[in-house]
Structures are given as C-alpha cells and as structure tokens.
PDB file of C-alpha atoms in Angstrom:
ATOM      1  CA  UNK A   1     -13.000  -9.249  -9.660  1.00  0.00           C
ATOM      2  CA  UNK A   2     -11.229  -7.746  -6.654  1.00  0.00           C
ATOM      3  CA  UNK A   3     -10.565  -4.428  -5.380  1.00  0.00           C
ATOM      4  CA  UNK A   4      -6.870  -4.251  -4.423  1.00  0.00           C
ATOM      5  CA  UNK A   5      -5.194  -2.058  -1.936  1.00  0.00           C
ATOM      6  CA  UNK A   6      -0.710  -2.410  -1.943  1.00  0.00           C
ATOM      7  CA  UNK A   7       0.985  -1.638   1.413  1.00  0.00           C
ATOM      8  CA  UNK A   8       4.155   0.553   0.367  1.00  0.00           C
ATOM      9  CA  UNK A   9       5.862  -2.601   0.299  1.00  0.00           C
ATOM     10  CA  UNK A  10       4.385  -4.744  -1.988  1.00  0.00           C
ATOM     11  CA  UNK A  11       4.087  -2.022  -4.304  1.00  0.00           C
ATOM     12  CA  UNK A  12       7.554  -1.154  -4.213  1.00  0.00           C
ATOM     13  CA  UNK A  13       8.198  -5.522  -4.358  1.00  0.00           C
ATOM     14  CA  UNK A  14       5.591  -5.221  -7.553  1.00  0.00           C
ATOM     15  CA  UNK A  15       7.889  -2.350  -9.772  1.00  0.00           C
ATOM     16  CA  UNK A  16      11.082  -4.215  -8.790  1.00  0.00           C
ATOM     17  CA  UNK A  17       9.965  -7.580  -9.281  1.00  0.00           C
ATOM     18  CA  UNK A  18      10.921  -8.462  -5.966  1.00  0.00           C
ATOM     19  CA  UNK A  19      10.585 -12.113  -5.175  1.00  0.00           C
ATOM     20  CA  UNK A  20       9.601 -11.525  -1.601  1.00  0.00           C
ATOM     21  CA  UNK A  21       6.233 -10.280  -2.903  1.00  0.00           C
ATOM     22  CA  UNK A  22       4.242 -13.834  -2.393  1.00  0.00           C
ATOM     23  CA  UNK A  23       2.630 -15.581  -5.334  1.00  0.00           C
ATOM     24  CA  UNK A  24      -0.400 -14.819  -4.092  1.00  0.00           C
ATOM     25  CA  UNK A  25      -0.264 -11.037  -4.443  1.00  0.00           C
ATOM     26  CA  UNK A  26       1.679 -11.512  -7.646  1.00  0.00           C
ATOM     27  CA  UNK A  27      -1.402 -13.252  -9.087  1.00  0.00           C
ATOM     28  CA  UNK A  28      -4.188 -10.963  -8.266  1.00  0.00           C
ATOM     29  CA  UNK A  29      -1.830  -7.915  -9.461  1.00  0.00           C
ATOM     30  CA  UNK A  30      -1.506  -9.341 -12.614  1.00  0.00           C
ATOM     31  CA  UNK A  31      -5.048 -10.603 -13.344  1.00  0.00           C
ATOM     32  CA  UNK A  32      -6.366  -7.851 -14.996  1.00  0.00           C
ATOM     33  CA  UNK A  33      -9.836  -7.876 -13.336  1.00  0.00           C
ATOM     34  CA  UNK A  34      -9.000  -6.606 -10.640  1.00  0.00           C
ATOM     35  CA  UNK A  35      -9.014  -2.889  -9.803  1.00  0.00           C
ATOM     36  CA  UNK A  36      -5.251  -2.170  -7.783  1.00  0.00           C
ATOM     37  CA  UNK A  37      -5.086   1.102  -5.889  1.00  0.00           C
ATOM     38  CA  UNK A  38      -2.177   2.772  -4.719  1.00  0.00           C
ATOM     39  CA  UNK A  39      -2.338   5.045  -1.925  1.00  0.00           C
ATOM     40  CA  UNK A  40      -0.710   8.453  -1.717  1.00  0.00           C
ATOM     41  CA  UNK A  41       0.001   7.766   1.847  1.00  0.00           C
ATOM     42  CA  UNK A  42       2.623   5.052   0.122  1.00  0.00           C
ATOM     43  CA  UNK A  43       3.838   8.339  -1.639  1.00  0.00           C
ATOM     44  CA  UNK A  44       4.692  10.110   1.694  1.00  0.00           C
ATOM     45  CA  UNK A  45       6.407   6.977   3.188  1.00  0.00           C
ATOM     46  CA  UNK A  46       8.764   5.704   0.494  1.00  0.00           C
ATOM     47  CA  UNK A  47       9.753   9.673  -0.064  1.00  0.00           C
ATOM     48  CA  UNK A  48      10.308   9.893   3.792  1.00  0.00           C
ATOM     49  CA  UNK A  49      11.710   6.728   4.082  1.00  0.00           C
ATOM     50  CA  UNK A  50      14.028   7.653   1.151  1.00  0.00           C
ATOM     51  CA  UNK A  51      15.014  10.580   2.641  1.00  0.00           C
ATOM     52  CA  UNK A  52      15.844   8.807   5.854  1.00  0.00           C
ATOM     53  CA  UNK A  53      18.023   6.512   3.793  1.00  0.00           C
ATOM     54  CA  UNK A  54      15.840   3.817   4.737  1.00  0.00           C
ATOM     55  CA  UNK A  55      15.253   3.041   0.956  1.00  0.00           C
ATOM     56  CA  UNK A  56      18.226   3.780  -0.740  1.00  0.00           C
ATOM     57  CA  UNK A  57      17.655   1.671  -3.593  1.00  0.00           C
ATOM     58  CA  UNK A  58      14.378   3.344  -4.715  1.00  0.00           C
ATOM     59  CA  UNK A  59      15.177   6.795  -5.845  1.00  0.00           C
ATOM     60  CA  UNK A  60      13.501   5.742  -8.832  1.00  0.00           C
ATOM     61  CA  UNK A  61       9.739   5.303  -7.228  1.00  0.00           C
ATOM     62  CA  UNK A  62      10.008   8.797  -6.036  1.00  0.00           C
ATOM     63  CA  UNK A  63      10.984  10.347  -9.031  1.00  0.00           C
ATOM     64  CA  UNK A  64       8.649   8.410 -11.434  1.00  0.00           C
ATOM     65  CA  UNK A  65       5.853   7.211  -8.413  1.00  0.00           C
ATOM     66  CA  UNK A  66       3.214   8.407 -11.457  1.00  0.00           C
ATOM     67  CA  UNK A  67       4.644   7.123 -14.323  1.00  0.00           C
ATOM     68  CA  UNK A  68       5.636   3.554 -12.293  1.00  0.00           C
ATOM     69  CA  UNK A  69       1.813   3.680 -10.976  1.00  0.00           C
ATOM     70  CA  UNK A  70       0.373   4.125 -14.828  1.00  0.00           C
ATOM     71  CA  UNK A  71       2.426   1.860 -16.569  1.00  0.00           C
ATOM     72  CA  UNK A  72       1.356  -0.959 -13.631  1.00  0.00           C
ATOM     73  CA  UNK A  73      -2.372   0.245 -14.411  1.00  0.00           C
ATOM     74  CA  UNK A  74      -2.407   1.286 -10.701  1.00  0.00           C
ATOM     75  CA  UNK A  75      -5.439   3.970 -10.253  1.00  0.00           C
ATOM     76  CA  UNK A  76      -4.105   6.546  -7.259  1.00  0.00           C
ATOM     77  CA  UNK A  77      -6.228   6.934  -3.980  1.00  0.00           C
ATOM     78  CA  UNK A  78      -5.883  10.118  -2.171  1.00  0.00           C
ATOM     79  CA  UNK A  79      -6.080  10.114   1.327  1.00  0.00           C
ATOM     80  CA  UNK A  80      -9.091  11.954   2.474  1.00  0.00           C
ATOM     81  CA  UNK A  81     -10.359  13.493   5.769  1.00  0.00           C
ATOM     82  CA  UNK A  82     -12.218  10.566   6.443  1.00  0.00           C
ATOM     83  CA  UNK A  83      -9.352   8.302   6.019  1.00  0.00           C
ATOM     84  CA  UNK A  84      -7.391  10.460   8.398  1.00  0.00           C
ATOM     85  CA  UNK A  85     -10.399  10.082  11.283  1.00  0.00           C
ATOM     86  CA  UNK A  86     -11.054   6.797  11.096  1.00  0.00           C
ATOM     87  CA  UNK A  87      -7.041   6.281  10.974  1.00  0.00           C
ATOM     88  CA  UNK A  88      -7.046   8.206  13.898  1.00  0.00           C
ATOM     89  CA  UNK A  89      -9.717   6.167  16.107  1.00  0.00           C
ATOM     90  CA  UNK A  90      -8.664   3.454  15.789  1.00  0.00           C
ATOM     91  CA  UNK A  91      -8.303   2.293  19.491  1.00  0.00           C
ATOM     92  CA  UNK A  92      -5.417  -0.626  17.833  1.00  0.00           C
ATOM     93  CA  UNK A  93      -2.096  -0.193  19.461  1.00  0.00           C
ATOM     94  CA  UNK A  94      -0.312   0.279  16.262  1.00  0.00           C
ATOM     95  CA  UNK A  95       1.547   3.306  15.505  1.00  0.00           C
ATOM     96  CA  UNK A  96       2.683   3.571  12.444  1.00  0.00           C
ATOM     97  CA  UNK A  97       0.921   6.271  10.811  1.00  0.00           C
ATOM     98  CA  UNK A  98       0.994   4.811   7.524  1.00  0.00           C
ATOM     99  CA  UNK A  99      -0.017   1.275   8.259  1.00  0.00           C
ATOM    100  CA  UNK A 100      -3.276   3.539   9.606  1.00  0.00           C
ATOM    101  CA  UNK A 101      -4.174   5.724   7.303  1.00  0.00           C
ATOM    102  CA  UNK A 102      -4.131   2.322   4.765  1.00  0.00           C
ATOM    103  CA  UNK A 103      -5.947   0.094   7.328  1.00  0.00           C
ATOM    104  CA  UNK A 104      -8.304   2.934   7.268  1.00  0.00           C
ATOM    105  CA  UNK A 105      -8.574   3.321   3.114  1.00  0.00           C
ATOM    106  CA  UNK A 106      -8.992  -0.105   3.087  1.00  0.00           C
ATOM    107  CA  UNK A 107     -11.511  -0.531   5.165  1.00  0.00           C
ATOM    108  CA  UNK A 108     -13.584   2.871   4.389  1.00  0.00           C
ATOM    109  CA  UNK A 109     -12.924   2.249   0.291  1.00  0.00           C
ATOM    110  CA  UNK A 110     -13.782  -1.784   0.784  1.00  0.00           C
ATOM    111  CA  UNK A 111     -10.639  -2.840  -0.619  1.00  0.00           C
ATOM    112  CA  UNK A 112      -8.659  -5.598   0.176  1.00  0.00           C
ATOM    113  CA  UNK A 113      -4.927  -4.953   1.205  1.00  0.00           C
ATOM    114  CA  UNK A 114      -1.974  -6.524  -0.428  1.00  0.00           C
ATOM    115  CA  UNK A 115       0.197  -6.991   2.522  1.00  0.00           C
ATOM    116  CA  UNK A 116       2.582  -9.464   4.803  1.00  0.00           C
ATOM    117  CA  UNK A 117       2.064  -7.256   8.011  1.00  0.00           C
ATOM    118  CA  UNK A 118       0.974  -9.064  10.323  1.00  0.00           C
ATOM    119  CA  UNK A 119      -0.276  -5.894  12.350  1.00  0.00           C
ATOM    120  CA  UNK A 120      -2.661  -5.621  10.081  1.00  0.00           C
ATOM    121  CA  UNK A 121      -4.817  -8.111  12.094  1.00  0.00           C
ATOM    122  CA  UNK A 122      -5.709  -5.521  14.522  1.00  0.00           C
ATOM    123  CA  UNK A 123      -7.749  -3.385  12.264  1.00  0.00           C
ATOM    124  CA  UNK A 124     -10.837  -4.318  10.445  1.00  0.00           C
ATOM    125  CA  UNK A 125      -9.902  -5.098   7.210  1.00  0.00           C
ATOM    126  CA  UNK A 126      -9.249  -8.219   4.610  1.00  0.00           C
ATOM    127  CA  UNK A 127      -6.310  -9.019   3.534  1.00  0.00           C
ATOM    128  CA  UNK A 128      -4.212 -10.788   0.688  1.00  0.00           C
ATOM    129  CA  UNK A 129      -1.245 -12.669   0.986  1.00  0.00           C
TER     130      UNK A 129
END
C-alpha cells in the first residue's frame, strides 16, 4: 500500500484518460490499496491556469474538481501553514509556486508524488513515474 500524491497534471491526465499519464502512475491509481491525495493547491492552478486560457479544455475539472475527485476515490489535502513554510524554504531554485507547495505536501504528509517533472529532483521527495 502506497500513499499517493498527483501533480495537477497527472490528475487532470487521470479524469481524461490521457495517455500521456505513464503506465506506471496508471497502475498505482487504480490499485485500490493505495491511498491517492489530491491537493487543493492543484485546485488553485488548473482554475488559474483556466482562467489564463492555459487549459481550455478543462472547464469541466473546475466546475466538478469535487465530484471528479470523489468519483476517482481521491481524498482532498488542504494546504496548510506548514506546507506553505516549508514550500517557502526551500533553498531549490524552482519557482513555481505550485510545484512547491506539492514538493512540500509531499514531503511533510510522506506521500509519494505522481509526477513527470523532472524539477522535482531538487526537493526532497519520492516520486512515481
């Protein structure tokens, strides 16, 4: 049994059945065993993102994030003020404020994230891919 952590992407590869998402990751999400987590940091960035235009094709996953996350069995992690410190020390060069504040769950929560980011490397945390 594994504790599973998606990066926006895979989750939003998982509810469209995406290919890209590797079989790997599609293997772990579906063996029921294993506890999958979905962040509400992913929340914030597909909504920006969306907003941007960035994500055009995924209205859908902000208007039914909840209902998409329940029907997947996905339990919801809030992001907490210890998330957002240890996000923010990292000394990593990486900006993105999202890829932080889910190195940081990850790491904090001892979950493994579901990701093909490579930046990932520079924080201390497993990964699946």
């Amino acid at each position: 049994m594994s504790d599973l952590l998606l990066d926006t992407h895979a989750l939003l590869w998982w509810w469209s059945a995406d290919p890209a998402l590797s079989n790997s990751a599609q293997e772990a999400l579906r063996d029921s065993r294993n506890n999958v987590f979905v962040s509400a940091a992913s929340a914030w960035e597909i909504a920006t993102k969306f907003r941007l235009g960035r994500l055009p094709k995924y209205e859908g996953a902000v208007l039914r994030f909840n209902e998409f996350a329940l029907d997947a069995a996905m339990q919801h992690l809030p992001v907490t003020y210890q998330h957002g410190l240890r996000a923010g020390s990292y000394v990593a060069e990486h900006r993105d404020p999202f890829d932080r504040i889910l190195a940081a769950q990850a790491e904090l929560e001892s979950l493994i994230l579901v990701t093909r980011d490579t930046a990932f490397r520079e924080f201390p945390v497993r990964v699946l891919w």
